[in-house]
Amino acid sequence: MAELAAAAGITVRTLRFYRERGLIPPPRREGRIAWYDDHHLARLRTISALLERGHTLNGIADLTAAFESGRNVGEVLELGTPTEEEPVRLTPEELADHFAGEVTPENLAAALDLGYLATDGEDIVHVSRRLLDVSSALVREGVPLAAVLEAGGRVREHAEALAELFAELLGKYAAEKDVQRLRPLAKSVVEAELSLALDRRMRGGV
């Protein structure tokens, strides 16, 4: 414990306090000996980084609970790595930097439920760089992250319906070997229709 505290730059008393609060997992025990490893050190460094960014210990405990109750990468990507979307690996402090002041337990739980975020040890994985960039851009423009995530859930419902429509269409009229090749056509139709719909909406006033 003394060695871990020294490596993390904190006191043994502080480390004991973190353990009591459940902020770090228990050590591996061999008889009377408690072994800490790099996993514990990474968690302590994450706690320090979040404290420096203004998070409280209560908030960090809530964030930890949200992540530990969330799905891991294997569960989120159970169908394999997305064919076009690029997953992004983040530390908790990097995620906080993307959404300054908006990374709350409630928003984390919503993102985990949507499948936007997954956990992989001490790291967080966002399943799509494009969605991460768009979400953070909207938050920078003043849209609350909670509203972005709520909209994302509604978009997901429509996207699933569109995917089912095109899957049925291509499954009926295209050879199985050609389905992936024709996939961009489905995307182009959706992008064009969305563009036209936005034109109509903007002309009518937001």
PDB file of C-alpha atoms in Angstrom:
ATOM      1  CA  MET A   1       0.000   0.000   0.000  1.00  0.00           C
ATOM      2  CA  ALA A   2       2.858   2.378   0.822  1.00  0.00           C
ATOM      3  CA  GLU A   3       4.517   1.658  -2.520  1.00  0.00           C
ATOM      4  CA  LEU A   4       1.258   2.264  -4.411  1.00  0.00           C
ATOM      5  CA  ALA A   5       0.600   5.524  -2.558  1.00  0.00           C
ATOM      6  CA  ALA A   6       4.127   6.740  -3.303  1.00  0.00           C
ATOM      7  CA  ALA A   7       3.802   5.878  -7.015  1.00  0.00           C
ATOM      8  CA  ALA A   8       0.480   7.745  -7.183  1.00  0.00           C
ATOM      9  CA  GLY A   9       1.802  10.759  -5.293  1.00  0.00           C
ATOM     10  CA  ILE A  10      -0.704  10.492  -2.420  1.00  0.00           C
ATOM     11  CA  THR A  11      -0.528   9.536   1.233  1.00  0.00           C
ATOM     12  CA  VAL A  12      -1.324   6.099   2.592  1.00  0.00           C
ATOM     13  CA  ARG A  13      -4.141   7.688   4.571  1.00  0.00           C
ATOM     14  CA  THR A  14      -5.672   9.055   1.371  1.00  0.00           C
ATOM     15  CA  LEU A  15      -5.327   5.666  -0.290  1.00  0.00           C
ATOM     16  CA  ARG A  16      -7.130   3.992   2.609  1.00  0.00           C
ATOM     17  CA  PHE A  17      -9.887   6.593   2.317  1.00  0.00           C
ATOM     18  CA  TYR A  18     -10.277   5.861  -1.409  1.00  0.00           C
ATOM     19  CA  ARG A  19     -10.497   2.142  -0.652  1.00  0.00           C
ATOM     20  CA  GLU A  20     -13.170   2.721   1.972  1.00  0.00           C
ATOM     21  CA  ARG A  21     -15.158   4.820  -0.497  1.00  0.00           C
ATOM     22  CA  GLY A  22     -14.940   2.072  -3.112  1.00  0.00           C
ATOM     23  CA  LEU A  23     -13.044   4.303  -5.537  1.00  0.00           C
ATOM     24  CA  ILE A  24     -10.451   1.616  -6.221  1.00  0.00           C
ATOM     25  CA  PRO A  25     -10.980  -2.150  -6.389  1.00  0.00           C
ATOM     26  CA  PRO A  26      -9.706  -4.338  -3.542  1.00  0.00           C
ATOM     27  CA  PRO A  27      -6.194  -5.756  -3.825  1.00  0.00           C
ATOM     28  CA  ARG A  28      -5.351  -9.347  -4.664  1.00  0.00           C
ATOM     29  CA  ARG A  29      -4.571 -11.170  -1.456  1.00  0.00           C
ATOM     30  CA  GLU A  30      -2.112 -13.947  -0.763  1.00  0.00           C
ATOM     31  CA  GLY A  31      -2.449 -14.830   2.883  1.00  0.00           C
ATOM     32  CA  ARG A  32      -1.775 -11.648   4.830  1.00  0.00           C
ATOM     33  CA  ILE A  33      -0.183  -9.894   1.850  1.00  0.00           C
ATOM     34  CA  ALA A  34      -2.234  -7.456  -0.285  1.00  0.00           C
ATOM     35  CA  TRP A  35      -0.952  -6.976  -3.832  1.00  0.00           C
ATOM     36  CA  TYR A  36      -1.704  -3.840  -5.856  1.00  0.00           C
ATOM     37  CA  ASP A  37      -0.911  -3.569  -9.560  1.00  0.00           C
ATOM     38  CA  ASP A  38      -0.893  -1.174 -12.525  1.00  0.00           C
ATOM     39  CA  HIS A  39      -4.701  -1.316 -12.655  1.00  0.00           C
ATOM     40  CA  HIS A  40      -4.896   0.284  -9.204  1.00  0.00           C
ATOM     41  CA  LEU A  41      -2.253   2.879 -10.094  1.00  0.00           C
ATOM     42  CA  ALA A  42      -4.122   3.838 -13.273  1.00  0.00           C
ATOM     43  CA  ARG A  43      -7.337   4.260 -11.282  1.00  0.00           C
ATOM     44  CA  LEU A  44      -5.589   6.514  -8.743  1.00  0.00           C
ATOM     45  CA  ARG A  45      -4.116   8.657 -11.511  1.00  0.00           C
ATOM     46  CA  THR A  46      -7.564   8.948 -13.083  1.00  0.00           C
ATOM     47  CA  ILE A  47      -9.026  10.067  -9.748  1.00  0.00           C
ATOM     48  CA  SER A  48      -6.305  12.716  -9.416  1.00  0.00           C
ATOM     49  CA  ALA A  49      -6.912  13.956 -12.967  1.00  0.00           C
ATOM     50  CA  LEU A  50     -10.675  14.212 -12.412  1.00  0.00           C
ATOM     51  CA  LEU A  51     -10.168  16.038  -9.106  1.00  0.00           C
ATOM     52  CA  GLU A  52      -7.936  18.542 -10.897  1.00  0.00           C
ATOM     53  CA  ARG A  53     -10.762  19.143 -13.381  1.00  0.00           C
ATOM     54  CA  GLY A  54     -13.167  20.059 -10.586  1.00  0.00           C
ATOM     55  CA  HIS A  55     -14.980  16.756 -10.020  1.00  0.00           C
ATOM     56  CA  THR A  56     -15.875  15.905  -6.425  1.00  0.00           C
ATOM     57  CA  LEU A  57     -15.145  12.546  -4.800  1.00  0.00           C
ATOM     58  CA  ASN A  58     -18.884  11.868  -4.662  1.00  0.00           C
ATOM     59  CA  GLY A  59     -19.119  12.586  -8.370  1.00  0.00           C
ATOM     60  CA  ILE A  60     -16.125  10.361  -9.128  1.00  0.00           C
ATOM     61  CA  ALA A  61     -17.691   7.548  -7.097  1.00  0.00           C
ATOM     62  CA  ASP A  62     -20.889   7.909  -9.134  1.00  0.00           C
ATOM     63  CA  LEU A  63     -18.920   7.898 -12.395  1.00  0.00           C
ATOM     64  CA  THR A  64     -17.042   4.774 -11.294  1.00  0.00           C
ATOM     65  CA  ALA A  65     -20.288   3.016 -10.449  1.00  0.00           C
ATOM     66  CA  ALA A  66     -21.781   4.018 -13.812  1.00  0.00           C
ATOM     67  CA  PHE A  67     -18.835   2.602 -15.740  1.00  0.00           C
ATOM     68  CA  GLU A  68     -18.557  -0.571 -13.703  1.00  0.00           C
ATOM     69  CA  SER A  69     -22.248  -1.282 -14.279  1.00  0.00           C
ATOM     70  CA  GLY A  70     -21.899  -0.587 -18.018  1.00  0.00           C
ATOM     71  CA  ARG A  71     -21.154  -2.980 -20.847  1.00  0.00           C
ATOM     72  CA  ASN A  72     -17.645  -3.838 -21.878  1.00  0.00           C
ATOM     73  CA  VAL A  73     -16.212  -3.621 -25.366  1.00  0.00           C
ATOM     74  CA  GLY A  74     -16.881  -7.269 -26.128  1.00  0.00           C
ATOM     75  CA  GLU A  75     -20.571  -6.892 -25.376  1.00  0.00           C
ATOM     76  CA  VAL A  76     -20.996  -3.689 -27.379  1.00  0.00           C
ATOM     77  CA  LEU A  77     -19.066  -5.022 -30.383  1.00  0.00           C
ATOM     78  CA  GLU A  78     -20.470  -8.544 -30.116  1.00  0.00           C
ATOM     79  CA  LEU A  79     -21.209  -8.560 -33.841  1.00  0.00           C
ATOM     80  CA  GLY A  80     -17.624  -7.633 -34.672  1.00  0.00           C
ATOM     81  CA  THR A  81     -15.861  -4.352 -35.295  1.00  0.00           C
ATOM     82  CA  PRO A  82     -18.046  -1.890 -37.268  1.00  0.00           C
ATOM     83  CA  THR A  83     -17.309  -2.020 -40.986  1.00  0.00           C
ATOM     84  CA  GLU A  84     -16.975   1.744 -41.408  1.00  0.00           C
ATOM     85  CA  GLU A  85     -17.008   3.422 -38.003  1.00  0.00           C
ATOM     86  CA  GLU A  86     -13.720   3.856 -36.148  1.00  0.00           C
ATOM     87  CA  PRO A  87     -13.860   3.178 -32.388  1.00  0.00           C
ATOM     88  CA  VAL A  88     -11.976   5.677 -30.191  1.00  0.00           C
ATOM     89  CA  ARG A  89     -10.142   4.706 -26.990  1.00  0.00           C
ATOM     90  CA  LEU A  90     -10.250   7.379 -24.274  1.00  0.00           C
ATOM     91  CA  THR A  91      -9.180   7.805 -20.685  1.00  0.00           C
ATOM     92  CA  PRO A  92     -11.868   9.166 -18.323  1.00  0.00           C
ATOM     93  CA  GLU A  93     -10.089  12.514 -18.211  1.00  0.00           C
ATOM     94  CA  GLU A  94      -9.979  12.702 -22.030  1.00  0.00           C
ATOM     95  CA  LEU A  95     -13.713  12.026 -22.130  1.00  0.00           C
ATOM     96  CA  ALA A  96     -14.217  14.822 -19.575  1.00  0.00           C
ATOM     97  CA  ASP A  97     -12.222  17.166 -21.822  1.00  0.00           C
ATOM     98  CA  HIS A  98     -14.483  16.382 -24.802  1.00  0.00           C
ATOM     99  CA  PHE A  99     -17.614  17.258 -22.815  1.00  0.00           C
ATOM    100  CA  ALA A 100     -16.447  19.769 -20.207  1.00  0.00           C
ATOM    101  CA  GLY A 101     -18.884  19.915 -17.314  1.00  0.00           C
ATOM    102  CA  GLU A 102     -21.344  17.542 -18.993  1.00  0.00           C
ATOM    103  CA  VAL A 103     -19.886  14.169 -17.981  1.00  0.00           C
ATOM    104  CA  THR A 104     -22.402  13.238 -15.279  1.00  0.00           C
ATOM    105  CA  PRO A 105     -23.423   9.768 -14.067  1.00  0.00           C
ATOM    106  CA  GLU A 106     -26.804  10.245 -15.749  1.00  0.00           C
ATOM    107  CA  ASN A 107     -25.250  11.126 -19.107  1.00  0.00           C
ATOM    108  CA  LEU A 108     -22.763   8.268 -18.805  1.00  0.00           C
ATOM    109  CA  ALA A 109     -25.563   5.821 -18.080  1.00  0.00           C
ATOM    110  CA  ALA A 110     -27.496   7.097 -21.115  1.00  0.00           C
ATOM    111  CA  ALA A 111     -24.418   6.779 -23.353  1.00  0.00           C
ATOM    112  CA  LEU A 112     -23.757   3.259 -22.064  1.00  0.00           C
ATOM    113  CA  ASP A 113     -27.389   2.283 -22.673  1.00  0.00           C
ATOM    114  CA  LEU A 114     -27.209   3.627 -26.234  1.00  0.00           C
ATOM    115  CA  GLY A 115     -24.043   1.653 -26.827  1.00  0.00           C
ATOM    116  CA  TYR A 116     -22.028   4.789 -27.608  1.00  0.00           C
ATOM    117  CA  LEU A 117     -19.610   3.992 -24.777  1.00  0.00           C
ATOM    118  CA  ALA A 118     -18.103   0.789 -23.494  1.00  0.00           C
ATOM    119  CA  THR A 119     -15.436   0.003 -20.939  1.00  0.00           C
ATOM    120  CA  ASP A 120     -12.171  -1.831 -21.440  1.00  0.00           C
ATOM    121  CA  GLY A 121     -10.257  -2.017 -18.175  1.00  0.00           C
ATOM    122  CA  GLU A 122      -9.409   1.547 -17.158  1.00  0.00           C
ATOM    123  CA  ASP A 123     -10.141   2.859 -20.655  1.00  0.00           C
ATOM    124  CA  ILE A 124     -13.382   3.960 -22.263  1.00  0.00           C
ATOM    125  CA  VAL A 125     -14.175   3.121 -25.880  1.00  0.00           C
ATOM    126  CA  HIS A 126     -16.517   5.249 -27.989  1.00  0.00           C
ATOM    127  CA  VAL A 127     -17.843   3.102 -30.816  1.00  0.00           C
ATOM    128  CA  SER A 128     -17.694   5.845 -33.466  1.00  0.00           C
ATOM    129  CA  ARG A 129     -15.233   8.681 -33.958  1.00  0.00           C
ATOM    130  CA  ARG A 130     -17.775  10.478 -36.140  1.00  0.00           C
ATOM    131  CA  LEU A 131     -20.463  10.329 -33.449  1.00  0.00           C
ATOM    132  CA  LEU A 132     -17.960  11.452 -30.812  1.00  0.00           C
ATOM    133  CA  ASP A 133     -16.873  14.432 -32.926  1.00  0.00           C
ATOM    134  CA  VAL A 134     -20.446  15.464 -33.744  1.00  0.00           C
ATOM    135  CA  SER A 135     -21.629  15.077 -30.146  1.00  0.00           C
ATOM    136  CA  SER A 136     -18.772  17.149 -28.737  1.00  0.00           C
ATOM    137  CA  ALA A 137     -19.272  19.796 -31.461  1.00  0.00           C
ATOM    138  CA  LEU A 138     -22.950  20.142 -30.537  1.00  0.00           C
ATOM    139  CA  VAL A 139     -22.072  20.481 -26.849  1.00  0.00           C
ATOM    140  CA  ARG A 140     -19.529  23.203 -27.704  1.00  0.00           C
ATOM    141  CA  GLU A 141     -22.329  25.010 -29.559  1.00  0.00           C
ATOM    142  CA  GLY A 142     -24.384  25.060 -26.374  1.00  0.00           C
ATOM    143  CA  VAL A 143     -26.591  21.983 -26.795  1.00  0.00           C
ATOM    144  CA  PRO A 144     -26.739  20.070 -23.484  1.00  0.00           C
ATOM    145  CA  LEU A 145     -25.223  16.592 -23.695  1.00  0.00           C
ATOM    146  CA  ALA A 146     -28.400  15.118 -22.218  1.00  0.00           C
ATOM    147  CA  ALA A 147     -30.377  16.578 -25.154  1.00  0.00           C
ATOM    148  CA  VAL A 148     -27.788  15.272 -27.643  1.00  0.00           C
ATOM    149  CA  LEU A 149     -28.084  11.767 -26.194  1.00  0.00           C
ATOM    150  CA  GLU A 150     -31.881  11.915 -26.189  1.00  0.00           C
ATOM    151  CA  ALA A 151     -31.819  12.953 -29.853  1.00  0.00           C
ATOM    152  CA  GLY A 152     -29.335  10.164 -30.535  1.00  0.00           C
ATOM    153  CA  GLY A 153     -31.789   7.637 -29.165  1.00  0.00           C
ATOM    154  CA  ARG A 154     -34.541   8.930 -31.447  1.00  0.00           C
ATOM    155  CA  VAL A 155     -32.202   8.915 -34.451  1.00  0.00           C
ATOM    156  CA  ARG A 156     -31.249   5.333 -33.587  1.00  0.00           C
ATOM    157  CA  GLU A 157     -34.889   4.250 -33.837  1.00  0.00           C
ATOM    158  CA  HIS A 158     -35.271   5.789 -37.306  1.00  0.00           C
ATOM    159  CA  ALA A 159     -31.890   4.462 -38.433  1.00  0.00           C
ATOM    160  CA  GLU A 160     -32.841   0.931 -37.417  1.00  0.00           C
ATOM    161  CA  ALA A 161     -36.076   1.221 -39.424  1.00  0.00           C
ATOM    162  CA  LEU A 162     -34.190   2.526 -42.482  1.00  0.00           C
ATOM    163  CA  ALA A 163     -31.588  -0.223 -42.197  1.00  0.00           C
ATOM    164  CA  GLU A 164     -34.336  -2.833 -42.047  1.00  0.00           C
ATOM    165  CA  LEU A 165     -36.009  -1.315 -45.125  1.00  0.00           C
ATOM    166  CA  PHE A 166     -32.839  -1.402 -47.224  1.00  0.00           C
ATOM    167  CA  ALA A 167     -31.819  -4.821 -45.936  1.00  0.00           C
ATOM    168  CA  GLU A 168     -35.171  -6.200 -47.089  1.00  0.00           C
ATOM    169  CA  LEU A 169     -34.936  -4.373 -50.436  1.00  0.00           C
ATOM    170  CA  LEU A 170     -31.415  -5.561 -51.211  1.00  0.00           C
ATOM    171  CA  GLY A 171     -32.119  -9.012 -49.838  1.00  0.00           C
ATOM    172  CA  LYS A 172     -35.034  -9.329 -52.240  1.00  0.00           C
ATOM    173  CA  TYR A 173     -33.465  -7.965 -55.420  1.00  0.00           C
ATOM    174  CA  ALA A 174     -29.674  -8.263 -55.021  1.00  0.00           C
ATOM    175  CA  ALA A 175     -27.402 -11.262 -54.795  1.00  0.00           C
ATOM    176  CA  GLU A 176     -25.966 -11.861 -51.332  1.00  0.00           C
ATOM    177  CA  LYS A 177     -22.424 -11.252 -52.593  1.00  0.00           C
ATOM    178  CA  ASP A 178     -23.445  -7.782 -53.827  1.00  0.00           C
ATOM    179  CA  VAL A 179     -25.127  -6.506 -50.665  1.00  0.00           C
ATOM    180  CA  GLN A 180     -21.991  -4.956 -49.126  1.00  0.00           C
ATOM    181  CA  ARG A 181     -21.035  -3.409 -52.478  1.00  0.00           C
ATOM    182  CA  LEU A 182     -24.478  -1.766 -52.745  1.00  0.00           C
ATOM    183  CA  ARG A 183     -24.468  -0.512 -49.163  1.00  0.00           C
ATOM    184  CA  PRO A 184     -23.219   3.007 -50.146  1.00  0.00           C
ATOM    185  CA  LEU A 185     -26.321   3.432 -52.335  1.00  0.00           C
ATOM    186  CA  ALA A 186     -28.568   3.059 -49.317  1.00  0.00           C
ATOM    187  CA  LYS A 187     -26.507   5.643 -47.422  1.00  0.00           C
ATOM    188  CA  SER A 188     -26.678   8.064 -50.349  1.00  0.00           C
ATOM    189  CA  VAL A 189     -30.473   7.854 -50.472  1.00  0.00           C
ATOM    190  CA  VAL A 190     -30.748   8.578 -46.739  1.00  0.00           C
ATOM    191  CA  GLU A 191     -28.269  11.489 -46.920  1.00  0.00           C
ATOM    192  CA  ALA A 192     -30.076  13.031 -49.909  1.00  0.00           C
ATOM    193  CA  GLU A 193     -33.512  12.697 -48.296  1.00  0.00           C
ATOM    194  CA  LEU A 194     -32.222  14.171 -45.025  1.00  0.00           C
ATOM    195  CA  SER A 195     -30.677  17.081 -46.911  1.00  0.00           C
ATOM    196  CA  LEU A 196     -33.952  17.767 -48.705  1.00  0.00           C
ATOM    197  CA  ALA A 197     -35.907  17.470 -45.474  1.00  0.00           C
ATOM    198  CA  LEU A 198     -33.581  19.974 -43.788  1.00  0.00           C
ATOM    199  CA  ASP A 199     -34.073  22.355 -46.722  1.00  0.00           C
ATOM    200  CA  ARG A 200     -37.841  22.130 -46.297  1.00  0.00           C
ATOM    201  CA  ARG A 201     -37.589  22.583 -42.533  1.00  0.00           C
ATOM    202  CA  MET A 202     -35.252  25.595 -42.799  1.00  0.00           C
ATOM    203  CA  ARG A 203     -37.456  27.281 -45.391  1.00  0.00           C
ATOM    204  CA  GLY A 204     -40.399  26.849 -43.058  1.00  0.00           C
ATOM    205  CA  GLY A 205     -38.427  28.178 -40.084  1.00  0.00           C
ATOM    206  CA  VAL A 206     -36.848  26.231 -37.252  1.00  0.00           C
TER     207      VAL A 206
END
